[in-house]
PDB file of C-alpha atoms in Angstrom:
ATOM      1  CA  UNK O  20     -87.158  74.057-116.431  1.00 93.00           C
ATOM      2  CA  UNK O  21     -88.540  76.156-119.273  1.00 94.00           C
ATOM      3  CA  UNK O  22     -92.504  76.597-120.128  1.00 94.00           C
ATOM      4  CA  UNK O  23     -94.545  76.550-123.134  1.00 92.00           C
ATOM      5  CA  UNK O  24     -98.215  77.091-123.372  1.00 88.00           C
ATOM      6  CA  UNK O  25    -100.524  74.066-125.316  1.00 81.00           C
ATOM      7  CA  UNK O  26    -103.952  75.065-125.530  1.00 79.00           C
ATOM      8  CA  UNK O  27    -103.868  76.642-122.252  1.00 85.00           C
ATOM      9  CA  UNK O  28    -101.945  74.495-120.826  1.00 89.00           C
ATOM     10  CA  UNK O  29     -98.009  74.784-119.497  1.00 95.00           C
ATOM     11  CA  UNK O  30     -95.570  72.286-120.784  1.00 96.00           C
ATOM     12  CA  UNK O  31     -92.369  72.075-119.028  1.00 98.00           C
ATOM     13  CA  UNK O  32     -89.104  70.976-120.505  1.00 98.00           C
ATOM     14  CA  UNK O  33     -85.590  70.719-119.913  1.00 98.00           C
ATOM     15  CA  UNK O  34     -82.706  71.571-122.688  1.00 97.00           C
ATOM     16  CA  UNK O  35     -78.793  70.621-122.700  1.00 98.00           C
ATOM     17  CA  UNK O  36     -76.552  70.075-125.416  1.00 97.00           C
ATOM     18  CA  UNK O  37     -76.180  71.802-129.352  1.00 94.00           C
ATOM     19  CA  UNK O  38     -76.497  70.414-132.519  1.00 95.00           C
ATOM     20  CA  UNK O  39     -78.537  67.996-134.065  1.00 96.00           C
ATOM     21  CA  UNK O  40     -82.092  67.962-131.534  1.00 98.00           C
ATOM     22  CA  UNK O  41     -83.391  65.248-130.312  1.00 98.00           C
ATOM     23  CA  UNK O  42     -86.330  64.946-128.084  1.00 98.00           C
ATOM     24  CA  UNK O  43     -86.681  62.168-125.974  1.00 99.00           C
ATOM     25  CA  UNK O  44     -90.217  61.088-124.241  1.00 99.00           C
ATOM     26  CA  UNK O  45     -90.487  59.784-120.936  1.00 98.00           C
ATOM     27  CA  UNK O  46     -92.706  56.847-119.885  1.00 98.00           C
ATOM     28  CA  UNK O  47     -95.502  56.635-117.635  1.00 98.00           C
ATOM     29  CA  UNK O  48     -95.790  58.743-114.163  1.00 98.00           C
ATOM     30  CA  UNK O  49     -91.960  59.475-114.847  1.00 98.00           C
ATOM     31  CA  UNK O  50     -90.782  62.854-115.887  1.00 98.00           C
ATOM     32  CA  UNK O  51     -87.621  64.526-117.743  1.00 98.00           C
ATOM     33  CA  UNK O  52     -85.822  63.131-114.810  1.00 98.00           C
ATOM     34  CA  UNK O  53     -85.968  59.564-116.054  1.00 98.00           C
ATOM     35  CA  UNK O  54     -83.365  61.061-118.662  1.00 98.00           C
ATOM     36  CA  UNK O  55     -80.808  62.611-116.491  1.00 98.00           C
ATOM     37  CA  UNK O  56     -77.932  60.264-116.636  1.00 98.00           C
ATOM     38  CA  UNK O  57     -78.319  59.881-120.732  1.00 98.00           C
ATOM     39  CA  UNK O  58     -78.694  63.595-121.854  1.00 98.00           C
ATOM     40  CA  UNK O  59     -75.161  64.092-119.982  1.00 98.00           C
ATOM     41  CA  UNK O  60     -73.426  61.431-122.525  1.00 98.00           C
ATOM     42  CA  UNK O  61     -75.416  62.697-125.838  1.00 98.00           C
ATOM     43  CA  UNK O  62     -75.104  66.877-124.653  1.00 97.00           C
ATOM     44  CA  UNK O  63     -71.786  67.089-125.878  1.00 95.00           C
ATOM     45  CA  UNK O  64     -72.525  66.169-130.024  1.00 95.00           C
ATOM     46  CA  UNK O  65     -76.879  66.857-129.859  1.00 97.00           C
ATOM     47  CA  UNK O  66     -79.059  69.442-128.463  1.00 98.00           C
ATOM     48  CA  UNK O  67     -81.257  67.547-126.732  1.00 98.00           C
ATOM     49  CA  UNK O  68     -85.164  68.650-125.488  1.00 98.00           C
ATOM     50  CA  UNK O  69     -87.134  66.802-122.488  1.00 98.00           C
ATOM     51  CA  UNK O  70     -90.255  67.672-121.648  1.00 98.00           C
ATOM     52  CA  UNK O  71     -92.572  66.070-118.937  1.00 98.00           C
ATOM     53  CA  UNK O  72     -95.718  65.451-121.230  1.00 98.00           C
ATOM     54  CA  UNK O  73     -98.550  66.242-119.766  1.00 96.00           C
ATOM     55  CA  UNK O  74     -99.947  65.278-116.656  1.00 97.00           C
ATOM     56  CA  UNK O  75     -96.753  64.538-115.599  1.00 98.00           C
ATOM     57  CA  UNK O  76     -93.675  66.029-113.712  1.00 97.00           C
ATOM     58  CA  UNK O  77     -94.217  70.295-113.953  1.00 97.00           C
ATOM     59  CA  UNK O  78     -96.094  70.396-116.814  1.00 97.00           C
ATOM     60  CA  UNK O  79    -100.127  70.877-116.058  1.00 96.00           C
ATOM     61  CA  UNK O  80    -102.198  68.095-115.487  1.00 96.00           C
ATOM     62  CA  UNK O  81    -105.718  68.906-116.539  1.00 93.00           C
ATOM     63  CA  UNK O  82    -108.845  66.989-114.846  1.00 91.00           C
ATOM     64  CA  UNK O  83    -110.211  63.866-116.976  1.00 86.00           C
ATOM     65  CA  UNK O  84    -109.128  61.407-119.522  1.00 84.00           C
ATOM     66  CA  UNK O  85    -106.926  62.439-121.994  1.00 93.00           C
ATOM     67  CA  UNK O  86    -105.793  60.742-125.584  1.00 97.00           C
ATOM     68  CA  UNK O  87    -101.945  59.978-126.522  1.00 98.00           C
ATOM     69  CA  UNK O  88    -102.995  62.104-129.689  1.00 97.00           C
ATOM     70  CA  UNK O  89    -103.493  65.088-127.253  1.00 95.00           C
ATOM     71  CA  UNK O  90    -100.010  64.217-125.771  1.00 97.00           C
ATOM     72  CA  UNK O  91     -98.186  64.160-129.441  1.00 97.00           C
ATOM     73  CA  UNK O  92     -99.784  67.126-130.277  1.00 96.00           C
ATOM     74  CA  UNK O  93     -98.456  69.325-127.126  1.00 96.00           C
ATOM     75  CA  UNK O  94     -95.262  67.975-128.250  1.00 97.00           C
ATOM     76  CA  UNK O  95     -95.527  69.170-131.918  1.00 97.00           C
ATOM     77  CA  UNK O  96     -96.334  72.697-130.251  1.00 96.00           C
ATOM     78  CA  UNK O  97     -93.348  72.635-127.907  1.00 97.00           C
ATOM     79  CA  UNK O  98     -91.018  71.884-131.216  1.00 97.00           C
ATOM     80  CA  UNK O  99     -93.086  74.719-132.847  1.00 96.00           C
ATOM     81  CA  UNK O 100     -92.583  77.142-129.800  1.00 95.00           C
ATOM     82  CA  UNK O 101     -88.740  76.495-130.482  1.00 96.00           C
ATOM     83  CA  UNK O 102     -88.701  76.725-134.100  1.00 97.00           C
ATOM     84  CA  UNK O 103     -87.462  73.183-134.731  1.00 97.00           C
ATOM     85  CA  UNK O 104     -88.658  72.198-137.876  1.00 97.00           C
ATOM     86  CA  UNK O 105     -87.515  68.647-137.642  1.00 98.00           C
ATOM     87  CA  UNK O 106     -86.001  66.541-135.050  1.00 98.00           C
ATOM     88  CA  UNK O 107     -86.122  62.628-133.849  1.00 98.00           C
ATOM     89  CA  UNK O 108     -87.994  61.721-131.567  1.00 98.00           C
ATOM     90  CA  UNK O 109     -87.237  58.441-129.054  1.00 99.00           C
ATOM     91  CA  UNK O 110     -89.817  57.428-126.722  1.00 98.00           C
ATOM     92  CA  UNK O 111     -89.723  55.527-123.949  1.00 98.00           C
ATOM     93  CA  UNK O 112     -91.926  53.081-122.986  1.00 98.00           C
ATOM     94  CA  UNK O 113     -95.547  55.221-122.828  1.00 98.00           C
ATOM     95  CA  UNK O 114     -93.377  58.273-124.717  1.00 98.00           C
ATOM     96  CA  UNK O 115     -92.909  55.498-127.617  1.00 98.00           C
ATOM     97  CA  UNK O 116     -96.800  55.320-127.561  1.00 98.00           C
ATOM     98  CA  UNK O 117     -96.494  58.883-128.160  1.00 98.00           C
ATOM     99  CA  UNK O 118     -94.064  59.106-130.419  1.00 98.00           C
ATOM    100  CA  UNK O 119     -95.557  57.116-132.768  1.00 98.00           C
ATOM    101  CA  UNK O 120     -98.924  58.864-132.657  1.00 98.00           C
ATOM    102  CA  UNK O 121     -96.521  62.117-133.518  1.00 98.00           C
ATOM    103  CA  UNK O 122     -94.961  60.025-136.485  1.00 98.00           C
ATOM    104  CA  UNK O 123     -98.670  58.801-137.847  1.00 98.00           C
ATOM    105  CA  UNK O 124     -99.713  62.305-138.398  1.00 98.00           C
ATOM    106  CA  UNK O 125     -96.374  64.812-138.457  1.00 98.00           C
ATOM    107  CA  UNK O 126     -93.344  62.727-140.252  1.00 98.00           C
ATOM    108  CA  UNK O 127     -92.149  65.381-142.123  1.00 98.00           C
ATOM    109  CA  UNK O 128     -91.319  66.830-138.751  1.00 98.00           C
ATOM    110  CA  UNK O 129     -88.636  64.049-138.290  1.00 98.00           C
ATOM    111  CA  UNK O 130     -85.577  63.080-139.462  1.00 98.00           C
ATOM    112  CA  UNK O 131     -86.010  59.658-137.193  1.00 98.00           C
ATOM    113  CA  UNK O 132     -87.806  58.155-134.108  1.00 98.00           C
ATOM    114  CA  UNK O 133     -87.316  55.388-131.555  1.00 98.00           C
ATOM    115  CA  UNK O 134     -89.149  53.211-128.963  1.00 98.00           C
ATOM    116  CA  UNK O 135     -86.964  52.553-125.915  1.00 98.00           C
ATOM    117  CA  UNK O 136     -88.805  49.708-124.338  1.00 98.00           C
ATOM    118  CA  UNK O 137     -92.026  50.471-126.085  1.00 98.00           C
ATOM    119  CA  UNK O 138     -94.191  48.966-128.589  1.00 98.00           C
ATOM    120  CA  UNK O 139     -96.675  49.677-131.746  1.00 98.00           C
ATOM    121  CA  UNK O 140     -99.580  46.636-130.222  1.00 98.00           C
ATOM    122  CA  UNK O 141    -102.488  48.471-128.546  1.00 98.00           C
ATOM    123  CA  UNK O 142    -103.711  46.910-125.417  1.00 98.00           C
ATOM    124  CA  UNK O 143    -104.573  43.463-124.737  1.00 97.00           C
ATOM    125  CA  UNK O 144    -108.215  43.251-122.465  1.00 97.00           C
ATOM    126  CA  UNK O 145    -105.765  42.122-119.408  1.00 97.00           C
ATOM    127  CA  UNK O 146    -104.564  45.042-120.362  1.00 97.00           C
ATOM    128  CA  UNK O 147    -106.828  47.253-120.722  1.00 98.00           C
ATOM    129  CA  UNK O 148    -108.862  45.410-117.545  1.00 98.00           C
ATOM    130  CA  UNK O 149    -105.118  46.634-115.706  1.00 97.00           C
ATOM    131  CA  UNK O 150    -105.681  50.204-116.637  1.00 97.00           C
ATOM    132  CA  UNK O 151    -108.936  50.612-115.521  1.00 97.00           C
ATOM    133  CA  UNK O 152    -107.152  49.172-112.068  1.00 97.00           C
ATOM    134  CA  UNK O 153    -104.669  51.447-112.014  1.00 97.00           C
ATOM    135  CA  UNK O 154    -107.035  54.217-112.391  1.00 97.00           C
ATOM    136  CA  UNK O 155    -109.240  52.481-109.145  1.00 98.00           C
ATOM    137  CA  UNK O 156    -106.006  52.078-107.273  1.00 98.00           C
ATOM    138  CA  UNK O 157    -105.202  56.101-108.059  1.00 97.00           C
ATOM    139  CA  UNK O 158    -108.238  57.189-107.176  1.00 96.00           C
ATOM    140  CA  UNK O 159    -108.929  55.086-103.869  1.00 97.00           C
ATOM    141  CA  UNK O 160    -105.098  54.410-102.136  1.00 97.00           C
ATOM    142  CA  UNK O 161    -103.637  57.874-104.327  1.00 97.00           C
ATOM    143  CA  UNK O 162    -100.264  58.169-106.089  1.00 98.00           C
ATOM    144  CA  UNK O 163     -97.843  56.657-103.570  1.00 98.00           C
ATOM    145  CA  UNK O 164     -99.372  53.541-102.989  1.00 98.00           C
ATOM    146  CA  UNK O 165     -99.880  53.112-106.593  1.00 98.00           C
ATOM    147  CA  UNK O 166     -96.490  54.098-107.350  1.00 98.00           C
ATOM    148  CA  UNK O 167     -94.971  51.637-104.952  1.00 98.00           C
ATOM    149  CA  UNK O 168     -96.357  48.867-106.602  1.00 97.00           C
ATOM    150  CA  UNK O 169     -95.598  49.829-110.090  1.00 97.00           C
ATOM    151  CA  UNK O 170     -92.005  50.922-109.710  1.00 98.00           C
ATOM    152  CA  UNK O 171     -90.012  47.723-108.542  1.00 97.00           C
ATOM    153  CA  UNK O 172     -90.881  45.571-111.238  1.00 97.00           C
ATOM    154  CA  UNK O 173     -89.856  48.049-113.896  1.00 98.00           C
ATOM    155  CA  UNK O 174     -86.377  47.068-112.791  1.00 98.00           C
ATOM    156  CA  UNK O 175     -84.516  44.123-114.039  1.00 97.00           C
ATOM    157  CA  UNK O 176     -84.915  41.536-111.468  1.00 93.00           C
ATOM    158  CA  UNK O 177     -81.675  41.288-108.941  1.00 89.00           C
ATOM    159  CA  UNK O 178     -80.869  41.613-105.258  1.00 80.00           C
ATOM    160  CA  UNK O 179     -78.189  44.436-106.396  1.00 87.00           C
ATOM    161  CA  UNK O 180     -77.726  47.493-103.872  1.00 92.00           C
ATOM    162  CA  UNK O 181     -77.862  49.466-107.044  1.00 93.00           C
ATOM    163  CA  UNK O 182     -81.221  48.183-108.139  1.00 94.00           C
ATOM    164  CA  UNK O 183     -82.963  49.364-104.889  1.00 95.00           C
ATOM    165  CA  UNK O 184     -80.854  52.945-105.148  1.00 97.00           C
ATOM    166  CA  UNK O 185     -82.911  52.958-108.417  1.00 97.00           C
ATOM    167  CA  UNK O 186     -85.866  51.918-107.291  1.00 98.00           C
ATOM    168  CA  UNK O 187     -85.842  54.517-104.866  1.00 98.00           C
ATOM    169  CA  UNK O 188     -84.995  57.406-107.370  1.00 98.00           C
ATOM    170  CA  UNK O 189     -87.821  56.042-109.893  1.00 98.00           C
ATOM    171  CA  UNK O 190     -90.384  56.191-107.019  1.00 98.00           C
ATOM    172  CA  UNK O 191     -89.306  59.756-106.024  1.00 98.00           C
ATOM    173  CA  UNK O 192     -89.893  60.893-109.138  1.00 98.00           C
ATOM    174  CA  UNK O 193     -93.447  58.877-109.932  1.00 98.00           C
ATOM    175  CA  UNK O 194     -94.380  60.477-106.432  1.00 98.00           C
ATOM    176  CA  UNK O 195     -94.288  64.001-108.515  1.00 97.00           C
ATOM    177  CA  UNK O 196     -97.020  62.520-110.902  1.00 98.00           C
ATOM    178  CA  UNK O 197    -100.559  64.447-109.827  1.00 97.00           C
ATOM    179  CA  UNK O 198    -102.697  62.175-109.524  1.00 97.00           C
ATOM    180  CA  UNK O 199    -105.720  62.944-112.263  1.00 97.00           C
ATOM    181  CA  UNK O 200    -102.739  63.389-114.518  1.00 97.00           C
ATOM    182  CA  UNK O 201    -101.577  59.483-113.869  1.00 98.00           C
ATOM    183  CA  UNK O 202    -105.842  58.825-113.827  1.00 97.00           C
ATOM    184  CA  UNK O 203    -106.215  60.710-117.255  1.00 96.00           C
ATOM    185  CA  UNK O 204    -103.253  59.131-119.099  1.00 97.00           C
ATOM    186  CA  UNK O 205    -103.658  55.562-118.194  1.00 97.00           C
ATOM    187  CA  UNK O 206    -106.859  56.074-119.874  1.00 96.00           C
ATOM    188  CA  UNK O 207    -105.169  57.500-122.974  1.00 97.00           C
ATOM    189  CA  UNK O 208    -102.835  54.172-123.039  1.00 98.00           C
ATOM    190  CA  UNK O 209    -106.086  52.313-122.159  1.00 97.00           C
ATOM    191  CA  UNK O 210    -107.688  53.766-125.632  1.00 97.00           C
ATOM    192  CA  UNK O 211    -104.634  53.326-128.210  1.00 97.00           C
ATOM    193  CA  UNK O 212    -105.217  51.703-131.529  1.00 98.00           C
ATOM    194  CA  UNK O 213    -102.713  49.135-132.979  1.00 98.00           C
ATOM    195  CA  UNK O 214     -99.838  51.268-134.642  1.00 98.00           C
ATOM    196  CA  UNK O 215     -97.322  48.543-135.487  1.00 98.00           C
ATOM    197  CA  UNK O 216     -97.994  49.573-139.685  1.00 98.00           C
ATOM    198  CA  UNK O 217     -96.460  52.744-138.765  1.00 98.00           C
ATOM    199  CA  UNK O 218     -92.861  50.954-137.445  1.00 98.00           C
ATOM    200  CA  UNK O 219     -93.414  48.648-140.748  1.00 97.00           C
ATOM    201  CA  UNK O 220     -94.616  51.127-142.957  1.00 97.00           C
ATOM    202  CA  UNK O 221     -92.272  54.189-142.592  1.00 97.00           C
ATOM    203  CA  UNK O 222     -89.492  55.045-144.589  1.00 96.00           C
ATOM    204  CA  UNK O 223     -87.483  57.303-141.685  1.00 98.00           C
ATOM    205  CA  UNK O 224     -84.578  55.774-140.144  1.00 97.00           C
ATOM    206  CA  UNK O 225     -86.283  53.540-136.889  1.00 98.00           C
ATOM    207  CA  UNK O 226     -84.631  52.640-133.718  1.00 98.00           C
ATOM    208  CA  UNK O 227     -85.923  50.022-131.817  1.00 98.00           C
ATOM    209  CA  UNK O 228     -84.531  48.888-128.222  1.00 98.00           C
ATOM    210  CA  UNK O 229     -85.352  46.127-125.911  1.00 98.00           C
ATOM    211  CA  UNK O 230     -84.333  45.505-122.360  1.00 98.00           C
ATOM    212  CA  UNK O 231     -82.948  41.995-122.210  1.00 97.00           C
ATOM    213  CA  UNK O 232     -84.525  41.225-118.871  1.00 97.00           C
ATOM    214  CA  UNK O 233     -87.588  43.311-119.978  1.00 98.00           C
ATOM    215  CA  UNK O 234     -90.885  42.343-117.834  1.00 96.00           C
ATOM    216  CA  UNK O 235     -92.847  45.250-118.801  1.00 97.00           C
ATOM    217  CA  UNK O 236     -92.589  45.036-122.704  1.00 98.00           C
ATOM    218  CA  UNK O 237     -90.553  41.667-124.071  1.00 97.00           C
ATOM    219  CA  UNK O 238     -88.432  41.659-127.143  1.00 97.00           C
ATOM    220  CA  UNK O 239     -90.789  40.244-129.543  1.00 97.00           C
ATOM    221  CA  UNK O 240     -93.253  43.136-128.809  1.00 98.00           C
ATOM    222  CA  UNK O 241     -90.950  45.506-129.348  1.00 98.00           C
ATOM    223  CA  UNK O 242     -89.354  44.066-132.566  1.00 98.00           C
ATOM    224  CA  UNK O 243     -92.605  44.183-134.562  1.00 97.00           C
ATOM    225  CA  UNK O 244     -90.784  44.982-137.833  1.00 97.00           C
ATOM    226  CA  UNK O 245     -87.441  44.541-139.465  1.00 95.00           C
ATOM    227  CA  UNK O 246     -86.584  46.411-142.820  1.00 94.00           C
ATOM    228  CA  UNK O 247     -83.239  47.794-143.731  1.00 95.00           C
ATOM    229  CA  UNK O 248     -83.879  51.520-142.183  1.00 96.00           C
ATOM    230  CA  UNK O 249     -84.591  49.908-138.923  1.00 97.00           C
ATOM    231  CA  UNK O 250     -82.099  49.452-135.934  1.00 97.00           C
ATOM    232  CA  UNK O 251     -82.858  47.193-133.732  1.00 98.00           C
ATOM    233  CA  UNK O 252     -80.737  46.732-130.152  1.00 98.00           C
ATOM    234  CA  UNK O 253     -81.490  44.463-127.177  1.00 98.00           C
ATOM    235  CA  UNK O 254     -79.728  46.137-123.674  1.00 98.00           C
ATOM    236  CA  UNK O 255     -78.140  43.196-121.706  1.00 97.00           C
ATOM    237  CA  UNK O 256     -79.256  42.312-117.988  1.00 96.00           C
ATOM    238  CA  UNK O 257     -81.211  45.713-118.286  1.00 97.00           C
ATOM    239  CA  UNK O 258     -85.288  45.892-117.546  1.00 97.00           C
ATOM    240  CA  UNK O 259     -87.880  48.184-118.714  1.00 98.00           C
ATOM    241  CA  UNK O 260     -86.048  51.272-117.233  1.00 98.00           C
ATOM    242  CA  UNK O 261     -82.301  51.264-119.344  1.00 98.00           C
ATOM    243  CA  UNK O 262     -81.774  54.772-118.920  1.00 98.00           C
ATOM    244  CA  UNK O 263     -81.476  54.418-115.143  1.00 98.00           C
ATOM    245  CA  UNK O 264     -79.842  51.022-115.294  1.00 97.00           C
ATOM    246  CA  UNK O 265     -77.665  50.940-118.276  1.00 98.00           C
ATOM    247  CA  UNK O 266     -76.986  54.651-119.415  1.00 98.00           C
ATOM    248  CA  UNK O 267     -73.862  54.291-120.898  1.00 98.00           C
ATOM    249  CA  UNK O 268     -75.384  51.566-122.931  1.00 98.00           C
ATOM    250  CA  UNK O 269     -78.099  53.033-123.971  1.00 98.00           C
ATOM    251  CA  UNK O 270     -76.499  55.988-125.372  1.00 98.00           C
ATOM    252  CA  UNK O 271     -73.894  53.940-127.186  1.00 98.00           C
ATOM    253  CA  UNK O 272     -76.866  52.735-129.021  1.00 98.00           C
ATOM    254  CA  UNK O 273     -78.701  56.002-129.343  1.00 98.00           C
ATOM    255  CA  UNK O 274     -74.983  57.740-130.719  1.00 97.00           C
ATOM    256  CA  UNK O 275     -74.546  54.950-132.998  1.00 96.00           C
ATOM    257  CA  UNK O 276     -78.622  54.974-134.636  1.00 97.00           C
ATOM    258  CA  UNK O 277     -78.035  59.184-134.703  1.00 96.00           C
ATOM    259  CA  UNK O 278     -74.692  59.132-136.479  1.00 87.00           C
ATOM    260  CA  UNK O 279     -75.740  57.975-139.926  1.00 65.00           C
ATOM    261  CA  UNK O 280     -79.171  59.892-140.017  1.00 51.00           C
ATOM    262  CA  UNK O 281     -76.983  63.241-139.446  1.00 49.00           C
ATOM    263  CA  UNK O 282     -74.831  62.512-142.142  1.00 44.00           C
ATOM    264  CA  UNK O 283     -77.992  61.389-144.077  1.00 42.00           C
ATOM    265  CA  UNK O 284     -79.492  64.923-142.856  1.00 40.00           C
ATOM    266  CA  UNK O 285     -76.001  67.190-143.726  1.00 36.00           C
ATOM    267  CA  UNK O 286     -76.973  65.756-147.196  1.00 33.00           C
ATOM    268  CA  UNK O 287     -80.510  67.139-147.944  1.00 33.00           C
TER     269      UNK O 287
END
């Protein structure tokens, strides 16, 4: 993986692919590697950029709570380290979270963004009350045991052989989060105001994707807005974790949102 340094901090990424660049943000106590089967299938027509955000995967993961505004801005950083004045951005799941605080604040760095199973509603207090829990459960039992309770039901539900190959490979990498890192973010999550105005509100081309069998984050909370520059795309039998269970599928969808904001973009 490459480095970057953010305010003292390393920031790891991986890059494959030319062309058009695309970042894509991975979700909570995952890593770059939760993108490994899709980068292969968008490579050949988009550069695309995958960091582990911080606290996660390589990158550092500095002691104490940290904000998703802290997160966005490491990524801004990273896309100034490689001279990319604009790109989009699609986040998954706690990378949408992220991705949208990047969007608030830097849009005229994008030509687009995305939540992959992701959403613009802050925390509910069950919520929040679950954080605070996960942080306890960090803290007192460490990463692994709080990683094997998270990681199966990210997974569409099903007695598949496949599922449980998955399973496994999610867990391996969530075993890789350090565990102040997993602490500090959950706390960021924990903090996050409501930014569903900024899905409604923008005027960049918007993709928005839900996993049909989705226990994590359900449809409705990911479709929060529908206006004519928005895309929105509902992955069949897959869960909260599409790029590991329906890759192909996924990228379809990603190609297809990409295509008409590059031709859009050759236009400027």
């Amino acid at each position: 993986m490459e480095k970057v340094l953010c305010d003292g901090y390393t920031l790891c990424y991986a890059e494959q692919g030319q062309g058009e660049p695309i970042v894509l943000l991975h979700g909570f106590c995952g890593n770059s590697e939760y993108w490994d089967k899709v980068v292969p299938l968008l490579s050949g027509s988009y550069r695309c950029i995958v960091p582990d955000l911080r606290g996660h995967g390589h990158s550092d993961a500095p002691l104490g709570a940290y904000s998703i505004e802290q997160m966005a801005d490491d990524v801004l950083k990273l896309l100034d380290e490689l001279d990319l004045p604009k790109v989009t951005m699609l986040g998954h799941s706690m990378g949408g979270y992220v991705t949208l605080s990047f969007t608030q604040r830097y849009a005229s760095r994008l030509n687009g963004f995305g939540l992959v199973h992701s959403t613009g509603y802050p925390d509910d207090e069950a919520g929040k009350e679950k954080r605070l829990k996960a942080v306890s459960t960090i803290q007192s039992e460490g990463i692994t045991t709080f990683i094997d309770g998270l990681v199966p039901g990210l997974f569409a539900p099903d007695e598949s052989e496949t599922r449980e190959q998955l399973i496994a490979k999610a867990k391996e990498i969530g075993y890789m989060t350090p565990p102040q890192g997993a602490a500090g973010v959950a706390l960021a999550m924990r903090e996050r105001p409501d930014r569903r105005d900024v899905i409604s509100a923008s005027t960049l081309p918007v993709l928005l994707v839900a996993g049909e069998k989705d226990q994590v984050i359900p449809a409705e909370k990911v479709f929060t807005a529908d206006h004519p520059n928005i895309t929105q795309a509902t992955i069949p039998g897959a869960g909260h974790m599409s790029m590991m269970e329906a890759p192909e599928e996924l990228a379809k969808v990603i190609k297809s949102f990409l295509k008409p904001s590059q031709s859009k973009s050759g236009h400027q």
